[in-house]
mmCIF file of C-alpha atoms in Angstrom:
data_model
loop_
_atom_site.group_PDB
_atom_site.id
_atom_site.type_symbol
_atom_site.label_atom_id
_atom_site.label_comp_id
_atom_site.label_asym_id
_atom_site.label_seq_id
_atom_site.Cartn_x
_atom_site.Cartn_y
_atom_site.Cartn_z
ATOM 1 C CA LYS A 1 13.997 -0.548 22.231
ATOM 2 C CA ALA A 2 15.718 -3.475 20.196
ATOM 3 C CA GLY A 3 13.026 -6.040 19.002
ATOM 4 C CA VAL A 4 12.775 -10.014 18.935
ATOM 5 C CA THR A 5 16.736 -11.543 17.201
ATOM 6 C CA GLN A 6 16.705 -14.624 16.264
ATOM 7 C CA THR A 7 20.341 -16.570 15.127
ATOM 8 C CA PRO A 8 21.249 -17.807 12.913
ATOM 9 C CA ARG A 9 19.205 -16.413 10.084
ATOM 10 C CA TYR A 10 20.039 -18.889 7.947
ATOM 11 C CA LEU A 11 20.997 -22.578 7.854
ATOM 12 C CA ILE A 12 22.232 -25.527 5.864
ATOM 13 C CA LYS A 13 22.435 -28.874 7.366
ATOM 14 C CA THR A 14 21.778 -32.231 5.460
ATOM 15 C CA ARG A 15 19.784 -34.906 6.538
ATOM 16 C CA GLY A 16 20.103 -36.845 10.053
ATOM 17 C CA GLN A 17 22.267 -34.095 11.030
ATOM 18 C CA GLN A 18 20.976 -31.297 14.003
ATOM 19 C CA VAL A 19 20.475 -27.957 14.487
ATOM 20 C CA THR A 20 20.087 -24.687 17.500
ATOM 21 C CA LEU A 21 18.243 -22.047 16.531
ATOM 22 C CA SER A 22 18.595 -19.009 18.946
ATOM 23 C CA CYS A 23 16.005 -16.625 19.840
ATOM 24 C CA SER A 24 16.290 -13.160 21.922
ATOM 25 C CA PRO A 25 13.380 -11.626 22.733
ATOM 26 C CA ILE A 26 12.794 -8.324 24.010
ATOM 27 C CA SER A 27 14.156 -6.628 27.054
ATOM 28 C CA GLY A 28 11.389 -7.212 29.327
ATOM 29 C CA HIS A 29 9.499 -9.932 27.861
ATOM 30 C CA ARG A 30 9.361 -13.041 29.838
ATOM 31 C CA SER A 31 7.048 -15.483 27.769
ATOM 32 C CA VAL A 32 9.365 -16.826 23.921
ATOM 33 C CA SER A 33 6.881 -18.871 21.648
ATOM 34 C CA TRP A 34 8.313 -20.442 18.570
ATOM 35 C CA TYR A 35 6.451 -21.661 15.508
ATOM 36 C CA GLN A 36 6.951 -22.800 12.394
ATOM 37 C CA GLN A 37 6.418 -21.911 8.947
ATOM 38 C CA THR A 38 5.904 -23.664 5.545
ATOM 39 C CA PRO A 39 4.416 -23.233 1.904
ATOM 40 C CA GLY A 40 2.187 -26.176 2.687
ATOM 41 C CA GLN A 41 1.063 -26.365 6.407
ATOM 42 C CA GLY A 42 1.286 -22.344 6.894
ATOM 43 C CA LEU A 43 1.769 -21.356 10.699
ATOM 44 C CA GLN A 44 1.891 -23.751 13.344
ATOM 45 C CA PHE A 45 2.910 -23.918 16.888
ATOM 46 C CA LEU A 46 5.893 -25.327 18.296
ATOM 47 C CA PHE A 47 6.131 -24.434 21.859
ATOM 48 C CA GLU A 48 5.511 -22.010 24.390
ATOM 49 C CA TYR A 49 7.959 -20.823 27.432
ATOM 50 C CA PHE A 50 7.567 -18.838 30.346
ATOM 51 C CA SER A 51 9.732 -17.596 33.002
ATOM 52 C CA GLU A 52 12.235 -21.035 32.350
ATOM 53 C CA THR A 53 9.280 -23.582 32.012
ATOM 54 C CA GLN A 54 7.018 -24.334 29.055
ATOM 55 C CA ARG A 55 3.699 -23.796 28.883
ATOM 56 C CA ASN A 56 2.204 -25.746 26.267
ATOM 57 C CA LYS A 57 3.473 -27.855 23.512
ATOM 58 C CA GLY A 58 2.776 -28.532 19.718
ATOM 59 C CA ASN A 59 1.918 -31.163 17.815
ATOM 60 C CA PHE A 60 6.058 -32.170 16.484
ATOM 61 C CA PRO A 61 7.456 -34.857 17.146
ATOM 62 C CA GLY A 62 9.827 -35.695 20.215
ATOM 63 C CA ARG A 63 12.883 -34.512 17.589
ATOM 64 C CA PHE A 64 11.479 -30.906 18.819
ATOM 65 C CA SER A 65 12.507 -29.483 21.674
ATOM 66 C CA GLY A 66 13.237 -26.335 23.080
ATOM 67 C CA ARG A 67 14.856 -24.792 26.293
ATOM 68 C CA GLN A 68 14.747 -21.076 27.900
ATOM 69 C CA PHE A 69 17.029 -19.520 30.329
ATOM 70 C CA SER A 70 17.255 -17.726 33.382
ATOM 71 C CA ASN A 71 18.150 -14.402 31.317
ATOM 72 C CA SER A 72 14.104 -14.921 28.593
ATOM 73 C CA ARG A 73 16.247 -16.068 25.648
ATOM 74 C CA SER A 74 15.420 -19.294 24.188
ATOM 75 C CA GLU A 75 17.038 -21.833 21.920
ATOM 76 C CA MET A 76 15.242 -24.813 20.054
ATOM 77 C CA ASN A 77 16.743 -28.288 18.548
ATOM 78 C CA VAL A 78 15.657 -30.335 16.154
ATOM 79 C CA SER A 79 17.867 -33.418 16.107
ATOM 80 C CA THR A 80 17.789 -36.237 12.864
ATOM 81 C CA LEU A 81 16.708 -33.740 10.716
ATOM 82 C CA GLU A 82 14.302 -34.423 7.416
ATOM 83 C CA LEU A 83 14.141 -33.315 4.795
ATOM 84 C CA GLY A 84 10.327 -32.081 5.746
ATOM 85 C CA ASP A 85 11.865 -30.040 8.326
ATOM 86 C CA SER A 86 13.238 -27.400 5.856
ATOM 87 C CA ALA A 87 11.198 -24.040 6.800
ATOM 88 C CA LEU A 88 11.473 -20.432 8.641
ATOM 89 C CA TYR A 89 11.402 -20.903 12.310
ATOM 90 C CA LEU A 90 9.508 -17.600 13.989
ATOM 91 C CA CYS A 91 10.452 -16.458 17.695
ATOM 92 C CA ALA A 92 7.840 -14.540 19.329
ATOM 93 C CA SER A 93 7.433 -12.725 22.761
ATOM 94 C CA CYS A 94 5.738 -11.301 24.759
ATOM 95 C CA ARG A 95 5.447 -10.039 29.111
ATOM 96 C CA TYR A 96 2.880 -11.862 30.140
ATOM 97 C CA PRO A 97 0.760 -14.807 28.109
ATOM 98 C CA GLY A 98 -2.415 -15.190 28.123
ATOM 99 C CA THR A 99 -3.589 -11.992 28.274
ATOM 100 C CA GLY A 100 -4.053 -10.636 24.639
ATOM 101 C CA GLU A 101 -0.790 -9.399 24.891
ATOM 102 C CA THR A 102 1.343 -8.653 21.584
ATOM 103 C CA GLN A 103 3.822 -11.337 20.547
ATOM 104 C CA TYR A 104 5.930 -9.332 18.713
ATOM 105 C CA PHE A 105 7.949 -11.662 15.916
ATOM 106 C CA GLY A 106 11.639 -11.638 14.710
ATOM 107 C CA PRO A 107 12.506 -12.045 11.970
ATOM 108 C CA GLY A 108 13.135 -16.185 11.920
ATOM 109 C CA THR A 109 15.876 -18.602 11.027
ATOM 110 C CA ARG A 110 15.285 -19.747 7.732
ATOM 111 C CA LEU A 111 16.386 -23.505 7.926
ATOM 112 C CA LEU A 112 17.139 -25.770 4.401
ATOM 113 C CA VAL A 113 17.760 -29.149 4.950
ATOM 114 C CA LEU A 114 19.232 -30.973 2.192
ATOM 115 C CA ALA B 1 -10.012 -25.791 19.802
ATOM 116 C CA GLN B 2 -9.573 -22.656 18.421
ATOM 117 C CA SER B 3 -9.318 -22.453 14.505
ATOM 118 C CA VAL B 4 -9.525 -19.529 11.737
ATOM 119 C CA THR B 5 -11.102 -19.922 8.610
ATOM 120 C CA GLN B 6 -9.109 -17.492 5.363
ATOM 121 C CA LEU B 7 -10.654 -18.673 2.559
ATOM 122 C CA GLY B 8 -8.894 -18.689 -0.862
ATOM 123 C CA SER B 9 -5.375 -17.877 -0.692
ATOM 124 C CA HIS B 10 -4.670 -14.499 -3.156
ATOM 125 C CA VAL B 11 -6.518 -12.085 -3.767
ATOM 126 C CA SER B 12 -6.131 -8.994 -6.368
ATOM 127 C CA VAL B 13 -6.886 -5.544 -6.132
ATOM 128 C CA SER B 14 -6.199 -2.356 -7.860
ATOM 129 C CA GLU B 15 -4.223 0.743 -6.069
ATOM 130 C CA GLY B 16 -6.815 2.880 -4.698
ATOM 131 C CA ALA B 17 -9.648 0.409 -4.583
ATOM 132 C CA LEU B 18 -10.665 -1.429 -1.415
ATOM 133 C CA VAL B 19 -8.918 -4.237 0.625
ATOM 134 C CA LEU B 20 -11.172 -7.074 2.458
ATOM 135 C CA LEU B 21 -9.774 -10.013 3.474
ATOM 136 C CA ARG B 22 -11.970 -12.186 5.284
ATOM 137 C CA CYS B 23 -11.156 -14.319 8.466
ATOM 138 C CA ASN B 24 -13.665 -16.486 10.965
ATOM 139 C CA TYR B 25 -13.240 -18.034 13.630
ATOM 140 C CA SER B 26 -14.028 -21.017 15.575
ATOM 141 C CA SER B 27 -13.370 -20.674 19.501
ATOM 142 C CA SER B 28 -14.472 -22.475 23.144
ATOM 143 C CA VAL B 29 -13.774 -19.285 24.687
ATOM 144 C CA PRO B 30 -14.738 -15.915 24.361
ATOM 145 C CA PRO B 31 -12.038 -15.266 21.264
ATOM 146 C CA TYR B 32 -8.351 -12.830 21.369
ATOM 147 C CA LEU B 33 -8.326 -11.975 18.120
ATOM 148 C CA PHE B 34 -5.133 -11.028 15.568
ATOM 149 C CA TRP B 35 -4.262 -9.793 11.951
ATOM 150 C CA TYR B 36 -0.299 -10.220 10.866
ATOM 151 C CA VAL B 37 1.025 -8.940 8.363
ATOM 152 C CA GLN B 38 4.430 -10.298 6.830
ATOM 153 C CA TYR B 39 6.528 -8.806 4.184
ATOM 154 C CA PRO B 40 8.590 -11.267 2.313
ATOM 155 C CA ASN B 41 11.754 -12.329 3.812
ATOM 156 C CA GLN B 42 10.722 -10.860 7.095
ATOM 157 C CA GLY B 43 8.528 -11.772 10.342
ATOM 158 C CA LEU B 44 4.997 -10.682 11.393
ATOM 159 C CA GLN B 45 4.244 -7.679 12.034
ATOM 160 C CA LEU B 46 0.570 -6.821 13.918
ATOM 161 C CA LEU B 47 -1.681 -4.958 12.383
ATOM 162 C CA LEU B 48 -4.527 -4.913 14.571
ATOM 163 C CA LYS B 49 -6.282 -7.009 17.242
ATOM 164 C CA TYR B 50 -9.247 -7.278 19.330
ATOM 165 C CA THR B 51 -9.019 -8.263 23.171
ATOM 166 C CA SER B 52 -12.919 -7.805 24.205
ATOM 167 C CA ALA B 53 -13.208 -3.844 23.854
ATOM 168 C CA ALA B 54 -14.488 -2.006 21.501
ATOM 169 C CA THR B 55 -15.813 -4.565 18.442
ATOM 170 C CA LEU B 56 -14.324 -1.470 15.619
ATOM 171 C CA VAL B 57 -10.555 -2.026 16.369
ATOM 172 C CA LYS B 58 -7.979 0.162 13.792
ATOM 173 C CA GLY B 59 -4.791 -0.604 12.909
ATOM 174 C CA ILE B 60 -1.640 0.667 11.407
ATOM 175 C CA ASN B 61 -1.478 1.560 8.046
ATOM 176 C CA GLY B 62 -5.404 2.383 7.278
ATOM 177 C CA PHE B 63 -6.354 -1.089 8.281
ATOM 178 C CA GLU B 64 -9.884 -1.462 10.557
ATOM 179 C CA ALA B 65 -11.539 -5.142 11.392
ATOM 180 C CA GLU B 66 -14.777 -5.689 12.959
ATOM 181 C CA PHE B 67 -15.712 -8.327 15.466
ATOM 182 C CA LYS B 68 -18.784 -10.283 14.837
ATOM 183 C CA LYS B 69 -19.304 -12.672 17.480
ATOM 184 C CA SER B 70 -22.882 -13.283 15.521
ATOM 185 C CA GLU B 71 -21.100 -14.114 12.827
ATOM 186 C CA THR B 72 -18.116 -15.481 14.615
ATOM 187 C CA SER B 73 -15.978 -13.004 11.777
ATOM 188 C CA PHE B 74 -13.240 -10.515 12.319
ATOM 189 C CA HIS B 75 -12.961 -9.436 8.373
ATOM 190 C CA LEU B 76 -9.740 -6.992 8.221
ATOM 191 C CA THR B 77 -10.530 -3.901 5.642
ATOM 192 C CA LYS B 78 -8.512 -0.998 4.071
ATOM 193 C CA PRO B 79 -11.218 1.858 2.491
ATOM 194 C CA SER B 80 -7.715 2.491 -0.631
ATOM 195 C CA ALA B 81 -5.154 0.216 -1.824
ATOM 196 C CA HIS B 82 -1.279 0.670 -1.623
ATOM 197 C CA MET B 83 1.255 -0.605 -3.444
ATOM 198 C CA SER B 84 2.462 -0.745 -0.498
ATOM 199 C CA ASP B 85 0.207 -3.235 0.742
ATOM 200 C CA ALA B 86 1.564 -5.839 -1.121
ATOM 201 C CA ALA B 87 2.504 -8.466 1.221
ATOM 202 C CA GLU B 88 0.776 -11.854 3.363
ATOM 203 C CA TYR B 89 -1.701 -11.517 5.864
ATOM 204 C CA PHE B 90 -2.498 -13.590 8.338
ATOM 205 C CA CYS B 91 -5.793 -13.898 10.782
ATOM 206 C CA ALA B 92 -4.709 -15.067 13.870
ATOM 207 C CA VAL B 93 -7.097 -16.913 17.317
ATOM 208 C CA SER B 94 -5.124 -17.071 20.423
ATOM 209 C CA ASP B 95 -5.931 -20.032 22.693
ATOM 210 C CA HIS B 96 -5.108 -18.111 25.754
ATOM 211 C CA GLN B 97 -6.778 -21.170 28.587
ATOM 212 C CA GLY B 98 -3.982 -21.500 30.895
ATOM 213 C CA GLY B 99 -2.612 -18.996 30.592
ATOM 214 C CA SER B 100 -1.019 -19.600 27.430
ATOM 215 C CA GLU B 101 -0.516 -17.150 24.653
ATOM 216 C CA LYS B 102 -0.708 -20.196 21.897
ATOM 217 C CA LEU B 103 -1.557 -18.481 18.573
ATOM 218 C CA VAL B 104 -3.748 -20.531 16.046
ATOM 219 C CA PHE B 105 -2.818 -18.812 12.405
ATOM 220 C CA GLY B 106 -4.914 -19.215 9.089
ATOM 221 C CA LYS B 107 -3.381 -20.331 6.009
ATOM 222 C CA GLY B 108 -2.404 -16.529 4.905
ATOM 223 C CA MET B 109 -4.144 -14.615 2.629
ATOM 224 C CA LYS B 110 -1.192 -12.800 -0.133
ATOM 225 C CA LEU B 111 -2.697 -9.314 -1.836
ATOM 226 C CA THR B 112 -1.170 -8.296 -4.437
ATOM 227 C CA VAL B 113 -2.247 -4.585 -5.463
ATOM 228 C CA ASN B 114 -2.523 -3.664 -9.083
ATOM 229 C CA PRO B 115 -0.817 0.068 -10.666
#
């Protein structure tokens, strides 16, 4: 069974630009969550989607947005990039949230903002 | 609100020595607790989890953890460290209220294994 895939793996952008990251969950998984990992703040929760609905949102500015499609694939978008948005963005999937199911993480997208 | 404390950021052990990584949690509901490992330039891999069954949980690669409600702890141990255990380890608690699976992570602990 294929794992969680994230594209692209690496991105370089400049301040003010926007970026879209993609996540394909494991087949049969309907829940997708996104996390931001930085050396200073560690792993922080961004969003959680289940059946195309946002179930939970972390404490991030409105520049960060996401969505989930009917095939459970998810995208997140960051507009007006800032230097502090440089991070590893991780996506995780599970079948049904709220039941203690294992969340499987993808390899991440490393974003560098110059 | 849920939170996790991992005291310190680095731990160094000799190959063959005991590995002990501490994790304390705070949760307003019965917790689901997880330990993940991250190797350089990779995502997170689940080592083990506690979801209200047996309090002593065995995971992959010889790791285990014990849930102690009275101490609000979920420490990770391995009797004998191997060079391949060098990685960063994260303890997490699930904020599973309202059908969410949001994970709240500790700051992580970088494990070095010396030959």
